[in-house]
């Protein structure tokens, strides 16, 4: 019998979507294009080709051997869509969960009313989860992961140091790519609140996206004080503009 993936954190068992029930298990460009087309949005979205995405995956995993840790800071925390051997709480020093990815392609915002989503950027430290993928499953599971996270520009697949139960490990994660024009590390708080208050697309509002992230982080006992404050400011602005 193989070890229980939740043996270290049994309370997470009912809070993480099993891969067989995840929308993202077979998510990729075709599914995204179809959804965008149904809603008449997404024109010009810079999808990576399969060859480009595979090249990025090969580059990221170059030199890696054995089991693979993946650090989750956003929706991967509660819906990784991965067949993992172990889940642990972890902290990535020198990074932070930041609302700096601007959406103008119709998902959570438009060019007229941009939306906002999360990315991992420089900061004082970020608490999240890490998922360990068994060596024999790394090829297949990272192919699924990159279909989702590297569907287009915006992120850099990189290994970062993470601390798990007092010990340092290396984990693959997806960092904000400052060369992408939609990644705004210089965004002001006023702009963040405005985009979150008014951005909306076929996936829903940016405000609901932030509410969902904050709610899940609290449910997982990984609260983020900055996002808590940002949500309070966003709710106040929504109430102000009616």
Coordinates of C-alpha atoms in Angstrom, one line a residue:
X1 CA 0.0 0.0 0.0
X2 CA 1.4 3.4 -1.0
X3 CA 1.7 6.1 1.7
X4 CA -1.2 8.4 2.3
X5 CA -0.4 11.8 0.5
X6 CA -2.1 13.6 3.4
X7 CA -0.3 11.8 6.2
X8 CA 1.3 15.0 7.4
X9 CA -1.8 17.2 7.0
X10 CA -4.9 15.0 7.2
X11 CA -7.1 18.1 7.6
X12 CA -6.3 19.1 4.0
X13 CA -7.8 15.9 2.6
X14 CA -11.3 17.4 2.0
X15 CA -9.9 20.8 1.0
X16 CA -7.9 19.9 -2.0
X17 CA -9.7 18.9 -5.2
X18 CA -8.7 15.3 -6.4
X19 CA -7.1 15.3 -9.8
X20 CA -9.9 13.2 -11.3
X21 CA -12.4 15.9 -10.4
X22 CA -10.4 18.9 -11.4
X23 CA -11.4 21.1 -14.3
X24 CA -7.7 21.8 -14.9
X25 CA -6.6 18.2 -15.4
X26 CA -7.2 18.4 -19.1
X27 CA -7.1 22.2 -19.4
X28 CA -5.0 23.7 -22.2
X29 CA -5.0 26.0 -25.2
X30 CA -7.8 24.2 -27.0
X31 CA -10.1 24.4 -24.0
X32 CA -9.2 28.1 -23.4
X33 CA -9.7 29.0 -27.1
X34 CA -13.1 27.4 -27.2
X35 CA -14.2 29.2 -24.0
X36 CA -12.9 32.5 -25.3
X37 CA -14.6 32.0 -28.7
X38 CA -18.0 31.2 -27.0
X39 CA -17.8 34.5 -25.2
X40 CA -16.4 36.5 -28.1
X41 CA -13.2 37.5 -26.3
X42 CA -9.5 36.7 -26.3
X43 CA -8.6 38.1 -29.7
X44 CA -4.9 38.4 -29.9
X45 CA -4.1 36.4 -26.8
X46 CA -0.5 35.2 -27.2
X47 CA -0.9 31.5 -26.7
X48 CA 2.4 29.5 -26.6
X49 CA 2.6 26.9 -29.2
X50 CA 3.0 23.3 -28.1
X51 CA 6.6 23.4 -29.2
X52 CA 7.3 26.6 -27.3
X53 CA 5.6 25.3 -24.1
X54 CA 7.5 22.0 -24.3
X55 CA 10.8 23.9 -24.8
X56 CA 10.1 26.0 -21.7
X57 CA 9.3 22.8 -19.7
X58 CA 12.5 21.1 -20.8
X59 CA 14.5 24.2 -19.9
X60 CA 12.9 24.4 -16.4
X61 CA 13.5 20.7 -15.7
X62 CA 17.0 20.6 -17.2
X63 CA 19.3 18.9 -14.7
X64 CA 16.5 17.8 -12.4
X65 CA 16.3 14.1 -11.4
X66 CA 14.1 12.2 -9.0
X67 CA 11.0 13.4 -7.2
X68 CA 9.8 16.9 -7.8
X69 CA 8.4 19.5 -5.3
X70 CA 6.0 22.0 -6.8
X71 CA 5.3 25.2 -4.7
X72 CA 1.7 26.4 -4.9
X73 CA 0.8 30.0 -3.9
X74 CA -2.6 30.5 -5.7
X75 CA -5.2 28.3 -7.1
X76 CA -2.8 25.4 -7.2
X77 CA -3.1 25.2 -3.4
X78 CA -6.7 24.0 -3.5
X79 CA -6.9 22.6 -7.0
X80 CA -3.5 21.4 -8.2
X81 CA -5.0 18.9 -10.7
X82 CA -1.9 16.8 -10.0
X83 CA -1.4 13.2 -9.0
X84 CA 0.9 13.9 -6.0
X85 CA 2.6 11.6 -3.6
X86 CA 2.8 14.0 -0.7
X87 CA 1.5 17.5 0.3
X88 CA 3.3 19.7 2.9
X89 CA 3.1 23.3 4.1
X90 CA 6.0 25.4 3.0
X91 CA 7.4 28.9 2.9
X92 CA 9.2 30.6 0.1
X93 CA 11.5 33.3 1.5
X94 CA 12.1 36.4 -0.6
X95 CA 8.8 36.1 -2.4
X96 CA 5.3 37.3 -1.9
X97 CA 1.8 36.6 -3.4
X98 CA 1.1 39.8 -5.3
X99 CA -2.0 41.0 -7.3
X100 CA 0.0 42.3 -10.3
X101 CA -1.1 40.3 -13.4
X102 CA -3.4 42.5 -15.4
X103 CA -6.1 40.8 -17.5
X104 CA -7.4 42.6 -20.6
X105 CA -8.3 39.5 -22.7
X106 CA -11.8 38.9 -21.3
X107 CA -11.2 36.4 -18.5
X108 CA -11.5 38.7 -15.5
X109 CA -11.2 42.0 -17.3
X110 CA -11.1 43.8 -20.6
X111 CA -9.0 46.5 -22.3
X112 CA -11.6 49.0 -21.2
X113 CA -11.9 47.7 -17.7
X114 CA -8.8 45.7 -16.8
X115 CA -9.0 42.9 -14.2
X116 CA -6.3 41.6 -11.9
X117 CA -4.9 38.2 -10.8
X118 CA -2.1 36.9 -8.6
X119 CA 1.5 36.2 -9.3
X120 CA 4.5 35.3 -7.2
X121 CA 7.0 38.2 -7.0
X122 CA 9.7 39.6 -4.8
X123 CA 8.6 40.1 -1.2
X124 CA 9.2 39.2 2.5
X125 CA 8.1 35.6 2.3
X126 CA 5.1 33.6 1.0
X127 CA 3.4 30.7 2.8
X128 CA 1.8 28.0 0.6
X129 CA 1.8 24.3 -0.1
X130 CA 4.2 22.0 -1.9
X131 CA 3.2 18.9 -3.7
X132 CA 5.7 16.1 -4.2
X133 CA 5.5 14.3 -7.6
X134 CA 7.0 10.9 -7.7
X135 CA 10.0 10.6 -10.1
X136 CA 8.2 8.2 -12.4
X137 CA 5.3 10.6 -12.8
X138 CA 7.2 13.9 -13.3
X139 CA 7.1 13.8 -17.1
X140 CA 3.3 13.3 -17.3
X141 CA 2.3 15.6 -14.4
X142 CA 4.5 18.5 -15.4
X143 CA 3.1 18.3 -19.0
X144 CA -0.4 18.8 -17.4
X145 CA 0.9 21.5 -15.2
X146 CA 2.6 23.5 -18.0
X147 CA -0.6 23.3 -20.1
X148 CA -2.3 25.3 -17.4
X149 CA 0.4 27.6 -16.0
X150 CA 2.4 28.3 -19.2
X151 CA -0.5 28.6 -21.6
X152 CA 1.0 32.0 -22.7
X153 CA 3.5 34.5 -21.5
X154 CA 3.4 36.0 -18.0
X155 CA 5.2 33.5 -15.8
X156 CA 8.7 32.1 -15.5
X157 CA 9.0 28.4 -14.5
X158 CA 11.8 28.5 -11.9
X159 CA 13.2 26.5 -9.0
X160 CA 13.2 28.5 -5.7
X161 CA 14.3 27.5 -2.2
X162 CA 11.4 26.6 0.1
X163 CA 11.4 25.6 3.8
X164 CA 9.4 22.5 4.7
X165 CA 9.3 21.6 8.4
X166 CA 12.5 23.6 9.1
X167 CA 14.5 22.1 6.2
X168 CA 15.3 23.7 2.9
X169 CA 14.3 22.1 -0.4
X170 CA 14.1 23.2 -4.0
X171 CA 10.7 23.5 -5.6
X172 CA 9.4 24.4 -9.0
X173 CA 7.1 27.4 -9.1
X174 CA 5.9 30.1 -11.5
X175 CA 7.3 33.6 -11.0
X176 CA 6.1 36.9 -12.4
X177 CA 7.9 37.7 -15.7
X178 CA 8.6 41.4 -15.5
X179 CA 9.3 41.5 -19.2
X180 CA 5.6 40.8 -19.9
X181 CA 3.7 44.0 -20.4
X182 CA 0.7 42.6 -18.5
X183 CA 2.8 41.9 -15.4
X184 CA 2.8 45.1 -13.4
X185 CA 5.1 44.9 -10.4
X186 CA 5.0 48.8 -10.3
X187 CA 1.2 48.9 -10.1
X188 CA -0.1 51.4 -7.5
X189 CA -2.5 50.4 -4.7
X190 CA -5.1 52.8 -6.2
X191 CA -4.9 50.9 -9.6
X192 CA -5.1 47.6 -7.8
X193 CA -8.3 48.6 -6.1
X194 CA -9.8 50.1 -9.2
X195 CA -9.1 47.0 -11.4
X196 CA -10.4 44.7 -8.7
X197 CA -13.5 46.7 -8.2
X198 CA -14.5 47.0 -11.9
X199 CA -12.8 44.2 -13.8
X200 CA -15.1 41.6 -15.2
X201 CA -15.0 38.9 -17.9
X202 CA -16.5 35.5 -18.8
X203 CA -14.8 33.9 -15.8
X204 CA -16.5 36.4 -13.4
X205 CA -15.3 39.5 -11.7
X206 CA -11.9 40.3 -10.4
X207 CA -13.4 41.0 -7.0
X208 CA -14.8 37.5 -6.9
X209 CA -11.4 36.1 -7.9
X210 CA -9.8 37.9 -4.9
X211 CA -12.6 36.9 -2.6
X212 CA -12.1 33.2 -3.6
X213 CA -8.3 33.4 -3.1
X214 CA -8.7 35.0 0.3
X215 CA -11.4 32.5 1.4
X216 CA -9.4 29.5 0.4
X217 CA -6.2 30.8 2.1
X218 CA -8.1 31.2 5.3
X219 CA -9.6 27.8 4.9
X220 CA -6.2 26.3 4.4
X221 CA -4.8 28.3 7.5
X222 CA -2.5 30.3 5.2
X223 CA -3.9 33.8 5.6
X224 CA -2.3 36.6 3.7
X225 CA -2.5 39.9 5.5
X226 CA -1.8 42.0 2.4
X227 CA -4.6 40.3 0.4
X228 CA -7.0 40.6 3.4
X229 CA -6.4 44.4 3.5
X230 CA -6.6 44.6 -0.3
X231 CA -10.0 42.8 -0.2
X232 CA -11.3 45.2 2.5
X233 CA -10.3 48.2 0.4
X234 CA -11.9 46.6 -2.7
X235 CA -15.2 45.9 -0.9
X236 CA -15.2 49.5 0.3
X237 CA -14.7 50.8 -3.2
X238 CA -17.4 48.6 -4.6
X239 CA -19.8 49.9 -2.0
X240 CA -18.7 53.5 -2.8
X241 CA -19.3 53.2 -6.6
X242 CA -22.5 51.3 -6.0

